[in-house]
Short mmCIF file of C-alpha atoms and ligand atoms in Angstrom, two decimals:
data_model
loop_
_atom_site.label_atom_id
_atom_site.label_comp_id
_atom_site.label_asym_id
_atom_site.label_seq_id
_atom_site.Cartn_x
_atom_site.Cartn_y
_atom_site.Cartn_z
CA MET A 140 94.96 120.13 91.68
CA ILE A 141 94.09 123.49 90.10
CA LYS A 142 93.27 123.71 86.38
CA LYS A 143 93.64 127.46 86.02
CA LEU A 144 95.20 129.69 88.66
CA CYS A 145 94.99 133.47 88.44
CA ILE A 146 97.54 135.48 90.39
CA ILE A 147 96.60 139.14 90.88
CA GLY A 148 99.84 140.88 91.87
CA VAL A 149 102.70 138.80 90.47
CA GLY A 150 105.35 140.03 92.89
CA LEU A 151 107.35 138.23 95.58
CA ILE A 152 104.35 136.56 97.26
CA GLY A 153 102.16 135.89 94.21
CA GLY A 154 105.06 134.95 91.92
CA SER A 155 106.52 132.54 94.47
CA LEU A 156 103.19 130.75 94.89
CA ALA A 157 102.87 130.33 91.12
CA MET A 158 106.42 128.97 90.90
CA ALA A 159 105.93 126.57 93.81
CA LEU A 160 102.66 125.17 92.44
CA ARG A 161 104.07 124.81 88.94
CA ARG A 162 107.09 122.98 90.28
CA ALA A 163 104.81 120.67 92.31
CA GLY A 164 102.72 119.99 89.17
CA TYR A 165 99.72 121.27 91.14
CA CYS A 166 98.32 123.60 88.44
CA ASN A 167 97.95 123.33 84.68
CA GLU A 168 97.89 126.98 83.78
CA VAL A 169 98.73 130.30 85.45
CA ILE A 170 97.47 133.68 84.33
CA GLY A 171 99.01 136.78 85.92
CA ALA A 172 97.21 140.09 86.43
CA GLY A 173 98.26 143.52 87.64
CA ARG A 174 98.57 147.13 86.59
CA SER A 175 101.75 147.10 84.57
CA ALA A 176 102.04 145.15 81.29
CA GLU A 177 105.80 145.71 81.41
CA ARG A 178 106.16 144.01 84.81
CA LEU A 179 103.77 141.21 83.81
CA GLN A 180 105.82 140.70 80.64
CA LYS A 181 108.81 140.10 82.93
CA ALA A 182 106.82 137.46 84.83
CA LEU A 183 106.03 135.79 81.49
CA ALA A 184 109.69 135.92 80.41
CA LEU A 185 110.74 134.36 83.73
CA GLY A 186 108.25 131.51 83.19
CA VAL A 187 106.24 132.43 86.30
CA VAL A 188 102.98 132.82 84.32
CA ASP A 189 101.72 131.39 81.02
CA SER A 190 99.81 134.53 80.05
CA PHE A 191 98.80 137.86 81.56
CA SER A 192 96.26 140.64 81.44
CA THR A 193 95.97 144.11 82.91
CA ASP A 194 92.19 143.67 82.79
CA LEU A 195 91.41 141.94 86.09
CA ALA A 196 87.85 141.03 85.10
CA LYS A 197 89.13 139.21 82.00
CA ALA A 198 92.00 137.57 83.89
CA VAL A 199 89.73 135.89 86.45
CA ALA A 200 87.00 134.91 83.99
CA ASP A 201 87.77 131.19 83.75
CA ALA A 202 90.11 130.74 86.71
CA ASP A 203 89.37 128.06 89.30
CA VAL A 204 91.43 129.76 92.02
CA VAL A 205 92.29 133.46 92.24
CA PHE A 206 95.15 134.46 94.56
CA VAL A 207 95.26 138.17 95.38
CA ALA A 208 98.75 139.34 96.41
CA VAL A 209 98.63 143.11 96.04
CA PRO A 210 99.48 145.69 98.75
CA MET A 211 96.82 145.86 101.48
CA GLY A 212 95.61 149.28 100.32
CA ALA A 213 94.74 147.85 96.87
CA MET A 214 92.72 144.83 98.07
CA ALA A 215 89.27 146.50 98.10
CA ALA A 216 89.66 147.89 94.58
CA VAL A 217 90.84 144.50 93.27
CA PHE A 218 87.84 142.69 94.83
CA LYS A 219 85.51 145.27 93.32
CA GLN A 220 86.99 144.81 89.87
CA ILE A 221 86.65 141.02 89.89
CA ASP A 222 83.22 140.75 91.55
CA GLY A 223 80.66 139.41 89.09
CA HIS A 224 83.35 138.16 86.69
CA LEU A 225 84.34 134.98 88.54
CA LYS A 226 83.10 131.65 87.23
CA PRO A 227 80.63 129.81 89.51
CA GLY A 228 82.46 127.96 92.26
CA ALA A 229 85.75 129.82 91.73
CA ILE A 230 87.74 130.27 94.94
CA VAL A 231 89.28 133.61 95.90
CA THR A 232 92.06 133.78 98.46
CA ASP A 233 94.73 136.29 99.40
CA GLY A 234 98.16 136.67 100.97
CA GLY A 235 97.65 140.00 102.77
CA SER A 236 99.58 140.63 105.99
CA ALA A 237 96.59 141.72 108.11
CA LYS A 238 93.32 139.82 108.04
CA VAL A 239 90.47 141.79 109.67
CA SER A 240 90.74 144.58 107.10
CA VAL A 241 90.97 142.20 104.11
CA ILE A 242 87.84 140.42 105.33
CA GLU A 243 86.04 143.78 105.56
CA ASP A 244 87.25 144.67 102.06
CA ALA A 245 86.05 141.32 100.69
CA LYS A 246 82.69 141.54 102.44
CA ALA A 247 82.05 145.01 101.03
CA ASN A 248 83.23 144.30 97.49
CA LEU A 249 83.03 140.58 96.71
CA GLN A 250 79.32 140.41 97.14
CA GLN A 251 78.56 137.54 94.76
CA SER A 252 81.33 135.25 95.90
CA TYR A 253 82.09 136.25 99.48
CA SER A 254 81.43 132.71 100.75
CA GLN A 255 84.10 131.48 98.31
CA PHE A 256 86.67 133.85 99.79
CA VAL A 257 89.31 132.26 102.05
CA PRO A 258 91.49 134.82 103.85
CA GLY A 259 95.11 133.69 104.17
CA HIS A 260 98.59 134.87 105.07
CA PRO A 261 101.87 133.09 104.33
CA ILE A 262 104.32 133.71 107.19
CA ALA A 263 107.17 133.85 104.73
CA GLY A 264 108.84 136.61 102.80
CA THR A 265 111.96 138.65 102.32
CA GLU A 266 112.76 142.36 102.24
CA LYS A 267 112.82 142.16 98.42
CA SER A 268 109.85 142.92 96.17
CA GLY A 269 108.73 142.18 92.64
CA VAL A 270 108.64 139.08 90.50
CA GLU A 271 112.45 139.06 90.14
CA ALA A 272 112.63 138.28 93.88
CA ALA A 273 110.15 135.37 93.67
CA PHE A 274 111.37 131.81 94.17
CA ALA A 275 109.67 128.40 94.33
CA GLU A 276 111.05 127.42 97.76
CA LEU A 277 109.74 130.50 99.61
CA TYR A 278 106.95 128.57 101.33
CA LYS A 279 108.80 125.32 101.96
CA ASN A 280 108.33 124.32 105.63
CA ARG A 281 106.88 127.76 106.41
CA ARG A 282 103.54 128.44 108.06
CA VAL A 283 100.47 129.78 106.33
CA ILE A 284 97.58 131.04 108.45
CA ILE A 285 94.05 130.97 107.11
CA THR A 286 91.33 132.94 108.91
CA PRO A 287 87.99 131.65 107.58
CA THR A 288 84.86 133.57 108.57
CA LYS A 289 81.48 132.07 109.53
CA LYS A 290 80.44 132.49 105.90
CA THR A 291 83.49 130.78 104.37
CA ASN A 292 82.58 127.66 102.42
CA GLU A 293 84.34 124.69 104.02
CA LEU A 294 85.23 123.08 100.69
CA ALA A 295 86.84 126.31 99.53
CA ALA A 296 88.86 126.51 102.77
CA ASN A 297 89.98 122.88 102.37
CA ALA A 298 91.05 123.56 98.77
CA VAL A 299 93.17 126.52 99.91
CA VAL A 300 94.77 124.37 102.62
CA SER A 301 95.66 121.74 99.98
CA MET A 302 97.06 124.41 97.66
CA TRP A 303 99.44 125.73 100.33
CA GLN A 304 100.45 122.23 101.33
CA ALA A 305 101.34 121.54 97.69
CA ALA A 306 103.57 124.65 97.85
CA GLY A 307 105.38 123.05 100.80
CA ALA A 308 103.74 124.97 103.65
CA GLU A 309 102.11 123.93 106.90
CA VAL A 310 98.67 125.48 107.31
CA GLU A 311 96.98 126.63 110.52
CA SER A 312 93.59 128.20 111.00
CA MET A 313 92.71 130.93 113.51
CA ALA A 314 90.40 133.90 114.05
CA ALA A 315 91.38 136.99 112.07
CA GLU A 316 91.54 139.15 115.22
CA HIS A 317 93.95 136.73 116.86
CA HIS A 318 96.09 136.62 113.71
CA ASP A 319 96.30 140.43 113.62
CA MET A 320 97.30 140.67 117.29
CA VAL A 321 100.02 138.00 116.97
CA LEU A 322 101.44 139.39 113.71
CA ALA A 323 101.38 142.95 115.06
CA GLY A 324 103.75 141.79 117.80
CA THR A 325 105.97 139.40 115.88
CA SER A 326 106.23 141.02 112.46
CA HIS A 327 104.70 144.48 112.20
CA LEU A 328 106.21 145.93 115.40
CA PRO A 329 109.75 144.58 114.64
CA HIS A 330 109.57 146.19 111.20
CA LEU A 331 108.64 149.53 112.78
CA LEU A 332 111.55 149.21 115.21
CA ALA A 333 113.94 148.61 112.31
CA PHE A 334 112.57 151.56 110.31
CA GLY A 335 112.74 153.74 113.42
CA LEU A 336 116.31 152.73 114.31
CA VAL A 337 117.60 153.41 110.81
CA ASN A 338 115.94 156.82 110.73
CA CYS A 339 117.10 157.64 114.25
CA LEU A 340 120.74 156.93 113.43
CA PHE A 341 121.01 158.09 109.85
CA GLU A 342 118.94 161.25 109.80
CA ASN A 343 121.62 163.24 111.56
CA ASN A 344 125.08 164.61 110.83
CA ASN A 345 126.94 161.57 112.13
CA SER A 346 125.41 159.12 109.67
CA GLU A 347 128.82 158.52 107.98
CA SER A 348 130.26 157.20 111.25
CA TYR A 349 127.24 155.02 111.93
CA PHE A 350 127.52 153.41 108.51
CA ARG A 351 131.27 152.90 108.87
CA TYR A 352 131.03 151.13 112.21
CA ALA A 353 127.78 149.23 111.66
CA ALA A 354 128.47 145.64 112.70
CA GLY A 355 126.73 142.35 111.90
CA GLY A 356 124.04 142.70 114.58
CA PHE A 357 123.01 146.09 113.28
CA ARG A 358 122.97 144.79 109.71
CA ASP A 359 120.78 141.81 110.67
CA PHE A 360 118.41 143.89 112.76
CA THR A 361 117.94 146.58 110.14
CA ARG A 362 117.83 144.39 107.00
CA ILE A 363 114.03 144.50 107.10
CA ALA A 364 114.10 148.31 106.97
CA SER A 365 114.80 148.04 103.24
CA SER A 366 111.36 146.42 102.73
CA ASP A 367 108.91 148.06 100.35
CA PRO A 368 107.62 151.37 101.82
CA VAL A 369 104.20 151.14 100.13
CA MET A 370 103.63 147.65 101.54
CA TRP A 371 104.54 148.79 105.06
CA ARG A 372 102.49 151.96 104.89
CA ASP A 373 99.49 149.81 104.00
CA ILE A 374 100.18 147.17 106.68
CA CYS A 375 100.35 149.85 109.41
CA LEU A 376 97.05 151.38 108.34
CA SER A 377 95.37 147.98 107.88
CA ASN A 378 96.39 146.64 111.28
CA LYS A 379 96.10 149.95 113.12
CA THR A 380 94.37 148.79 116.33
CA ALA A 381 96.59 145.78 117.07
CA LEU A 382 99.72 147.65 116.04
CA LEU A 383 98.96 150.62 118.31
CA ASP A 384 98.46 148.16 121.20
CA SER A 385 101.84 146.54 120.49
CA LEU A 386 103.57 149.91 120.13
CA GLY A 387 102.11 151.04 123.48
CA LEU A 388 103.40 147.90 125.24
CA TYR A 389 106.83 148.34 123.69
CA GLN A 390 106.98 152.01 124.64
CA ALA A 391 106.30 150.98 128.26
CA GLU A 392 109.24 148.52 128.10
CA LEU A 393 111.54 151.24 126.74
CA GLU A 394 110.45 153.50 129.61
CA ARG A 395 111.31 150.76 132.13
CA LEU A 396 114.77 150.42 130.59
CA LYS A 397 115.27 154.17 130.47
CA ASP A 398 114.23 154.45 134.11
CA ALA A 399 116.65 151.71 135.26
CA ILE A 400 119.56 153.24 133.35
CA THR A 401 118.76 156.75 134.63
CA LYS A 402 118.76 155.47 138.21
CA ASP A 403 121.91 153.34 137.72
CA ASP A 404 119.74 150.45 138.89
CA ALA A 405 122.04 147.48 138.15
CA ASP A 406 119.69 144.92 139.77
CA GLN A 407 116.72 146.05 137.75
CA LEU A 408 118.71 145.91 134.52
CA LEU A 409 120.08 142.46 135.31
CA SER A 410 116.70 140.98 136.19
CA TYR A 411 115.18 142.64 133.11
CA PHE A 412 117.74 141.04 130.77
CA GLN A 413 117.61 137.70 132.63
CA SER A 414 113.86 137.51 132.25
CA ALA A 415 114.08 138.29 128.49
CA LYS A 416 116.84 135.69 128.04
CA GLU A 417 114.81 133.02 129.86
CA SER A 418 111.74 133.73 127.74
CA ARG A 419 113.77 133.68 124.51
CA ASP A 420 115.70 130.52 125.43
CA LYS A 421 112.46 128.59 126.07
CA PHE A 422 111.79 128.71 122.32
CA ASN A 423 114.07 126.60 120.23
CA PHE A 424 113.76 128.45 116.89
P1 NAP B 132 105.35 143.00 95.62
O1 NAP B 132 106.48 142.09 95.38
O2 NAP B 132 105.55 144.46 95.55
O3 NAP B 132 104.15 142.61 94.66
C1 NAP B 132 102.94 143.30 94.67
C2 NAP B 132 102.26 143.09 93.34
O4 NAP B 132 100.99 143.74 93.37
C3 NAP B 132 103.04 143.62 92.16
O5 NAP B 132 103.10 142.60 91.20
C4 NAP B 132 102.20 144.79 91.66
O6 NAP B 132 102.30 144.80 90.25
C5 NAP B 132 100.80 144.45 92.13
N1 NAP B 132 99.99 145.61 92.44
C6 NAP B 132 100.33 146.67 93.20
N2 NAP B 132 99.31 147.51 93.30
C7 NAP B 132 98.30 146.98 92.57
C8 NAP B 132 96.98 147.39 92.27
N3 NAP B 132 96.50 148.55 92.74
N4 NAP B 132 96.21 146.59 91.51
C9 NAP B 132 96.69 145.43 91.02
N5 NAP B 132 97.95 144.99 91.27
C10 NAP B 132 98.73 145.77 92.03
O7 NAP B 132 104.70 142.73 97.09
P2 NAP B 132 104.68 141.37 97.91
O8 NAP B 132 105.81 141.37 98.87
O9 NAP B 132 104.48 140.23 96.98
O10 NAP B 132 103.36 141.60 98.79
C11 NAP B 132 102.07 141.30 98.29
C12 NAP B 132 101.10 141.10 99.44
O11 NAP B 132 101.60 140.05 100.28
C13 NAP B 132 100.93 142.32 100.35
O12 NAP B 132 99.57 142.42 100.73
C14 NAP B 132 101.77 141.99 101.58
O13 NAP B 132 101.24 142.59 102.74
C15 NAP B 132 101.68 140.48 101.63
N6 NAP B 132 102.82 139.79 102.24
C16 NAP B 132 104.11 140.20 102.01
C17 NAP B 132 105.16 139.51 102.61
C18 NAP B 132 106.58 139.94 102.37
O14 NAP B 132 107.47 139.60 103.17
N7 NAP B 132 106.89 140.64 101.31
C19 NAP B 132 104.92 138.38 103.42
C20 NAP B 132 103.60 137.97 103.60
C21 NAP B 132 102.56 138.67 103.02
P3 NAP B 132 101.95 146.10 89.40
O15 NAP B 132 102.73 147.20 90.03
O16 NAP B 132 102.33 145.74 88.04
O17 NAP B 132 100.47 146.28 89.52
#
């Protein structure tokens, strides 16, 4: 149970957590914080927060848990602004999509309460942004990964696990480096492929025809290309090493395909697709 929860960045991820915890009766009061009073006013009108402030230091002052859900590139500045203003024992956690860089940002800027910082990442989301897109069920039966460091206080980590469970999620713990490698392959790379495909097809003179004949598969595959550009710029730069590794592996696969097609190598193509199908069919998801 959380007495006062502060959400910094009341968008899709932060707003949905507030809504889920309120619905579960897991927190008494929610204060929202961010840059824009107008957008925070919307969060208030929608009943996502009870109050708000654009002064982050004031917003966190008597919060028991602070959830930071801003774009990755804004994490360091947010930590800097709240450091020294948290009440003793307050827990800070985040929802950022890459973990090694957030941990570095927290270590450099959250000096007084670094041991109370629990890095986290909900594996849930949509291509929509902003508080209008938030909904209480976003985390229901979804996974949340926490990546505690050697310095992370165990009680703080346990409290964050309980918070996510109250929001309906299943929580797993792993090393930040492992998280970043796995998410680079399963989330960050697929987003880049979708962005790349859309640009490849629509930045030429035939874009009208492509739009007209785009079928369901294309729509499904490229839906994520309408995700927030700022968020994805920041994710790429924050998970640079793991993402470059994934991109390199994928480029090698494209070369293998290109080579087989160039050589009219039917056997190679068939075994390539069979092997992918077998791997995919092993997972029932
Ligand atoms: P969002 O809907 O755009 O919300 C971001 C929020 O951060 C907004 O309320 C924005 O409000 C605030 N913000 C932006 N820059 C800020 C700054 N410099 N200082 C303070 N507040 C700032 O984005 P989101 O999808 O919730 O993503 C938030 C975080 O969750 C990101 O780190 C993202 O990587 C991660 N994440 C996203 C997904 C997803 O599918 N969307 C899934 C998992 C994790 P103001 O503009 O009013 O400041």
